[in-house]
């Protein structure tokens, strides 16, 4: 039987960290460091320069993941990029990344759009491709220049997000590495978190910026993340006690703590990067995974759960054994 297993991870954050005070002063916001820290847990975020594209961040993260896996570009036979901020309407960011990585074997490359759940979706898709036997080495990336869609005059949303990319190499294996995945979407909640504008006839129609009903998103995020955690454990025939580490989407420390409490996890059993990175949407889960592996919290043989929640409304989880 063929399974898939993560063989390497990489992450990349553009430029220097920007503190709450620097952001407030730079953008002229009516806010405070205290408000942002207390309500969200965020102290810093990274923001890409105007000329930096999502594929540039993805390239850095993917290159690091390839080194960690001991692989070359041409070993890759599938590329999936989860992003809400693609370089352009088309071609896909995955195809642009394929060109930048000099992958010349004509392997399939495509984007996945599930906003902050994007990486969890993409990993589940790559796992299924590999278990089909048709692919052996997938590059799965979550990458965003989310600052492109922020309205800097809307203090209720612009202080929350940052830019970045995380990547994994997922390879065919005799031993299971992705133990179970669960994906969900409920489009009836599409209005609570969206960037509703579109391009038509050379003009932007509607509002191109991110809009959010923060409290509605907060409640739905806590409930859906907690429920999907139970669901993915039950699908794998495991229980909360088997779990070593939770790697949740990094939207707000209060959401993360609420989910960790539901799973009866101690403080050392969940990864928090939101304080240093803000919410990097599809990049947040693979960046947190990479951080946990590189600092030694997640080691071979350990069981970790990744959870995504975001616009759509989408949510999902992957249970992985390293
Ligand atoms: O990937 C998923 C993406 N999104 C999320 O996960 C967001 C989930 N939601 C949240 O994290 C929280 O709802 C927020 C952090 C967005 C807001 O926290 P809250 O505790 O729900 O605050 P609130 O919306 O109830 O606002 C409280 C007050 C309001 O003032 P009034 O009406 O009480 O006078 C806001 O206008 O805080 C005000 N406020 C701010 N004040 C200073 C809102 N944003 C700011 C700000 N600085 N940046």
XYZ file of C-alpha atoms and ligand atoms in Angstrom:
370
model
C 0.000 0.000 0.000
C 1.235 3.503 -0.833
C 1.102 6.309 1.735
C 2.522 9.829 1.771
C 4.953 11.339 4.237
C 6.468 14.783 4.790
C 10.207 14.601 4.080
C 11.135 18.304 4.366
C 9.710 21.715 5.228
C 10.711 25.329 4.595
C 9.455 28.799 5.407
C 10.086 32.375 4.387
C 9.035 35.769 5.752
C 9.815 38.927 3.745
C 11.864 41.788 5.190
C 12.131 42.822 8.829
C 9.434 42.275 11.465
C 7.159 45.318 11.798
C 5.954 46.034 15.347
C 2.447 47.208 16.186
C 3.809 50.686 16.991
C 5.642 50.889 13.665
C 2.533 49.783 11.759
C 0.280 52.239 13.610
C 2.701 55.137 12.986
C 3.468 54.136 9.380
C -0.175 53.747 8.312
C -1.610 56.489 10.545
C -3.977 54.088 12.337
C -6.264 54.947 15.261
C -5.150 51.910 17.297
C -2.693 50.882 19.999
C -0.117 48.187 20.681
C -2.108 47.197 23.762
C -5.401 46.755 21.852
C -3.758 44.593 19.180
C -1.819 42.426 21.662
C -4.725 41.891 24.068
C -7.380 41.160 21.413
C -5.231 39.117 19.018
C -1.848 38.173 20.525
C -0.111 39.836 17.568
C 3.059 41.879 18.202
C 4.794 41.759 14.788
C 4.133 40.908 11.144
C 6.215 40.924 7.943
C 5.069 42.867 4.880
C 6.404 42.313 1.359
C 7.687 45.178 -0.821
C 5.468 46.388 -3.646
C 7.524 44.464 -6.218
C 7.394 41.117 -4.387
C 4.970 38.487 -5.683
C 3.510 35.461 -3.905
C 5.625 33.181 -6.129
C 8.800 34.960 -4.905
C 7.981 34.053 -1.294
C 6.935 30.549 -2.391
C 10.254 30.090 -4.208
C 12.248 30.800 -1.029
C 10.130 28.468 1.114
C 10.133 25.704 -1.528
C 13.922 25.919 -1.952
C 14.374 25.449 1.804
C 11.954 22.508 1.852
C 13.860 20.848 -1.012
C 17.149 21.190 0.894
C 15.541 19.780 4.067
C 14.194 16.796 2.083
C 17.492 16.241 0.242
C 15.715 16.643 -3.110
C 16.270 18.585 -6.352
C 13.721 20.556 -8.343
C 13.439 17.835 -10.960
C 12.468 15.229 -8.344
C 9.163 17.118 -7.951
C 6.306 15.559 -9.928
C 3.380 17.628 -8.582
C 3.139 21.277 -7.469
C 0.190 22.657 -5.518
C 0.138 26.238 -4.231
C -2.555 27.349 -1.798
C -3.050 31.091 -2.099
C -5.671 33.825 -2.024
C -3.260 36.393 -3.410
C -2.001 34.871 -6.689
C 0.634 36.739 -8.726
C -1.912 37.342 -11.500
C -5.275 36.111 -12.793
C -3.459 33.428 -14.766
C -1.252 31.472 -15.150
C -1.486 29.916 -11.709
C 1.070 30.836 -9.052
C 2.013 27.133 -9.057
C 2.937 27.306 -12.766
C 4.964 30.499 -12.169
C 6.698 28.781 -9.232
C 7.430 25.775 -11.474
C 9.228 28.113 -13.901
C 11.158 29.902 -11.123
C 12.232 26.577 -9.574
C 13.406 25.378 -13.023
C 11.199 22.275 -12.855
C 11.422 21.077 -16.461
C 9.624 17.719 -16.293
C 6.161 19.126 -17.224
C 4.571 17.859 -13.984
C 1.091 19.144 -13.095
C 0.997 22.461 -11.232
C -2.131 24.201 -9.969
C -3.443 26.549 -7.282
C -5.950 25.817 -4.525
C -8.193 28.585 -3.199
C -9.575 27.891 0.268
C -8.215 31.075 1.924
C -6.776 30.316 5.396
C -7.693 26.611 5.076
C -5.809 26.459 1.758
C -2.736 24.579 2.935
C -4.767 21.938 4.780
C -6.811 21.457 1.605
C -3.674 21.316 -0.593
C -1.929 18.755 1.630
C -5.000 16.533 1.605
C -5.171 16.754 -2.212
C -1.450 15.968 -2.602
C -1.833 12.983 -0.237
C -4.592 11.593 -2.467
C -2.519 12.110 -5.649
C 0.413 10.251 -4.087
C -1.724 7.424 -2.719
C -3.132 6.946 -6.248
C 0.355 5.765 -7.208
C 0.664 8.312 -10.047
C 2.913 10.772 -8.188
C 5.828 10.251 -5.804
C 7.173 13.665 -4.795
C 4.848 16.635 -4.328
C 5.720 20.224 -3.482
C 2.868 21.706 -1.435
C 3.030 25.418 -0.636
C 0.923 27.955 1.243
C 1.988 31.461 0.204
C 0.486 34.931 0.449
C 1.181 38.580 -0.111
C -1.977 39.239 1.871
C -1.053 42.912 2.328
C -2.146 43.402 -1.327
C -5.811 43.032 -0.328
C -5.767 44.968 2.968
C -7.576 48.295 3.368
C -5.121 50.327 5.456
C -7.939 52.640 6.538
C -9.845 49.716 8.148
C -8.247 49.211 11.571
C -10.547 46.270 12.346
C -8.803 44.088 9.753
C -5.491 45.564 8.571
C -3.647 45.051 11.876
C -4.310 41.305 11.808
C -2.495 40.064 8.706
C 1.009 39.515 7.363
C 2.850 38.072 4.346
C 4.870 34.852 4.090
C 5.210 31.354 2.657
C 5.601 27.811 3.969
C 6.283 24.655 1.984
C 6.527 20.900 2.391
C 7.871 18.074 0.256
C 5.435 15.153 0.454
C 6.775 11.806 -0.745
C 5.462 8.310 -1.377
C 6.198 5.996 1.539
C 5.481 2.478 2.805
C 4.582 3.980 6.202
C 1.641 6.375 6.684
C 2.657 10.017 7.279
C -0.707 11.680 6.600
C -2.939 9.560 8.838
C -6.230 11.307 8.047
C -7.608 14.512 6.568
C -11.040 16.120 6.848
C -12.170 19.054 4.684
C -15.333 21.155 4.934
C -16.916 24.249 3.435
C -20.198 26.053 4.081
C -20.754 28.700 1.428
C -23.768 30.116 3.253
C -21.255 32.007 5.443
C -19.346 33.517 2.489
C -20.359 37.062 3.486
C -18.589 37.163 6.869
C -15.074 37.058 5.392
C -14.433 38.038 1.775
C -12.708 40.282 -0.748
C -15.737 40.626 -2.980
C -14.351 42.688 -5.888
C -13.629 41.306 -9.364
C -11.991 42.367 -12.622
C -14.176 42.884 -15.663
C -13.419 44.690 -18.907
C -10.223 46.128 -17.464
C -11.986 47.609 -14.415
C -12.254 46.531 -10.787
C -15.927 45.932 -10.049
C -16.945 46.106 -6.384
C -14.748 46.274 -3.312
C -11.294 44.701 -3.840
C -10.330 44.731 -0.144
C -10.739 42.131 2.592
C -13.926 42.655 4.628
C -14.694 40.757 7.803
C -17.300 40.446 10.505
C -14.672 39.715 13.166
C -16.985 38.429 15.878
C -18.913 36.113 13.535
C -15.624 34.726 12.175
C -14.286 34.295 15.708
C -17.251 32.185 16.873
C -17.369 30.063 13.727
C -13.591 29.540 13.827
C -13.605 28.240 17.418
C -16.541 25.886 16.806
C -15.455 24.543 13.441
C -11.807 24.069 14.501
C -12.827 22.243 17.689
C -15.298 20.003 15.852
C -12.926 19.133 13.023
C -10.232 18.233 15.570
C -12.549 15.598 17.064
C -13.590 14.456 13.597
C -10.074 13.886 12.225
C -8.996 12.012 15.388
C -12.018 9.775 15.161
C -11.400 9.145 11.437
C -7.868 7.933 12.300
C -9.139 5.838 15.235
C -7.130 7.951 17.696
C -7.938 10.079 20.737
C -6.847 13.451 22.171
C -4.401 11.642 24.467
C -2.442 10.375 21.434
C -1.737 13.895 20.178
C 1.743 15.385 20.700
C 1.333 18.782 19.029
C -1.394 21.052 17.630
C -0.432 23.257 14.672
C -3.461 25.501 14.225
C -4.115 28.306 11.767
C -2.606 31.434 13.312
C -5.478 33.940 13.284
C -5.827 34.995 16.893
C -4.252 33.675 20.122
C -7.677 33.521 21.758
C -9.012 31.182 19.028
C -5.912 28.978 19.353
C -6.192 28.804 23.155
C -9.905 27.955 22.996
C -9.262 25.043 20.618
C -6.261 23.820 22.666
C -8.448 23.878 25.789
C -11.113 21.765 24.056
C -8.360 19.247 23.222
C -7.032 19.379 26.816
C -3.547 20.352 25.601
C -0.896 22.009 27.735
C 0.802 25.276 26.645
C 3.810 23.413 25.256
C 1.558 21.274 23.041
C 0.392 23.949 20.612
C 2.408 26.113 18.257
C 2.002 29.902 18.334
C 3.602 32.034 15.634
C 0.810 34.620 15.364
C 2.655 36.873 17.848
C 5.625 37.233 15.481
C 3.945 36.802 12.074
C 0.295 37.872 12.328
C -2.207 35.945 10.250
C -0.531 34.893 6.982
C -3.648 33.075 5.699
C -2.687 29.966 3.664
C 0.954 30.324 4.748
C 0.268 30.229 8.483
C -0.043 26.459 8.984
C 3.052 25.434 6.942
C 5.077 28.256 8.534
C 4.074 27.013 12.003
C 4.857 23.419 10.985
C 8.294 24.448 9.734
C 8.990 26.403 12.945
C 8.019 23.414 15.114
C 10.251 21.032 13.160
C 13.216 23.398 13.083
C 13.081 24.171 16.821
C 12.786 20.455 17.663
C 9.273 20.470 19.117
C 8.049 18.140 16.365
C 10.282 15.115 15.880
C 10.192 11.805 14.044
C 7.485 9.481 15.318
C 5.381 12.278 16.883
C 1.709 12.864 16.086
C 0.609 16.381 15.099
C -2.676 17.913 14.004
C -2.872 20.828 11.587
C -6.122 22.813 11.497
C -7.224 25.440 8.985
C -10.233 27.787 9.188
C -11.035 30.669 6.891
C -13.058 32.394 4.200
C -15.642 30.399 2.355
C -16.361 29.508 5.175
C -13.837 26.668 4.939
C -12.275 24.458 7.560
C -10.294 21.250 7.738
C -7.589 19.260 9.481
C -4.715 16.896 8.719
C -3.382 14.405 11.229
C 0.285 13.705 10.539
C 2.966 11.398 11.871
C 6.434 12.699 11.216
O -8.257 33.640 9.278
C -9.462 34.081 9.809
C -9.399 35.557 9.764
N -10.006 36.336 10.783
C -10.103 36.060 12.105
O -9.751 35.047 12.598
C -10.673 37.142 12.955
C -11.504 36.614 14.092
N -11.948 37.718 14.926
C -11.108 38.313 15.793
O -9.955 37.955 15.900
C -11.663 39.433 16.642
O -13.063 39.500 16.467
C -11.032 40.814 16.312
C -9.581 40.812 16.771
C -11.095 41.095 14.819
C -11.769 41.923 17.043
O -11.766 41.660 18.438
P -13.114 41.820 19.270
O -12.785 41.519 20.668
O -14.156 40.950 18.595
O -13.430 43.354 19.127
P -14.733 44.060 18.542
O -14.879 43.824 17.082
O -15.879 43.743 19.444
O -14.361 45.593 18.741
C -14.237 46.159 20.033
C -13.857 47.616 19.896
C -14.750 48.393 18.933
O -14.939 49.673 19.447
P -16.330 50.060 20.176
O -17.391 49.834 19.146
O -16.439 49.123 21.345
O -16.117 51.486 20.555
C -13.886 48.496 17.686
O -14.193 49.620 16.894
O -12.535 47.721 19.396
C -12.514 48.640 18.298
N -11.433 48.255 17.396
C -10.174 48.698 17.537
N -9.608 49.515 18.439
C -8.295 49.764 18.327
C -11.487 47.432 16.329
N -10.271 47.320 15.765
C -9.440 48.105 16.503
C -8.063 48.392 16.428
N -7.544 49.208 17.354
N -7.267 47.850 15.485
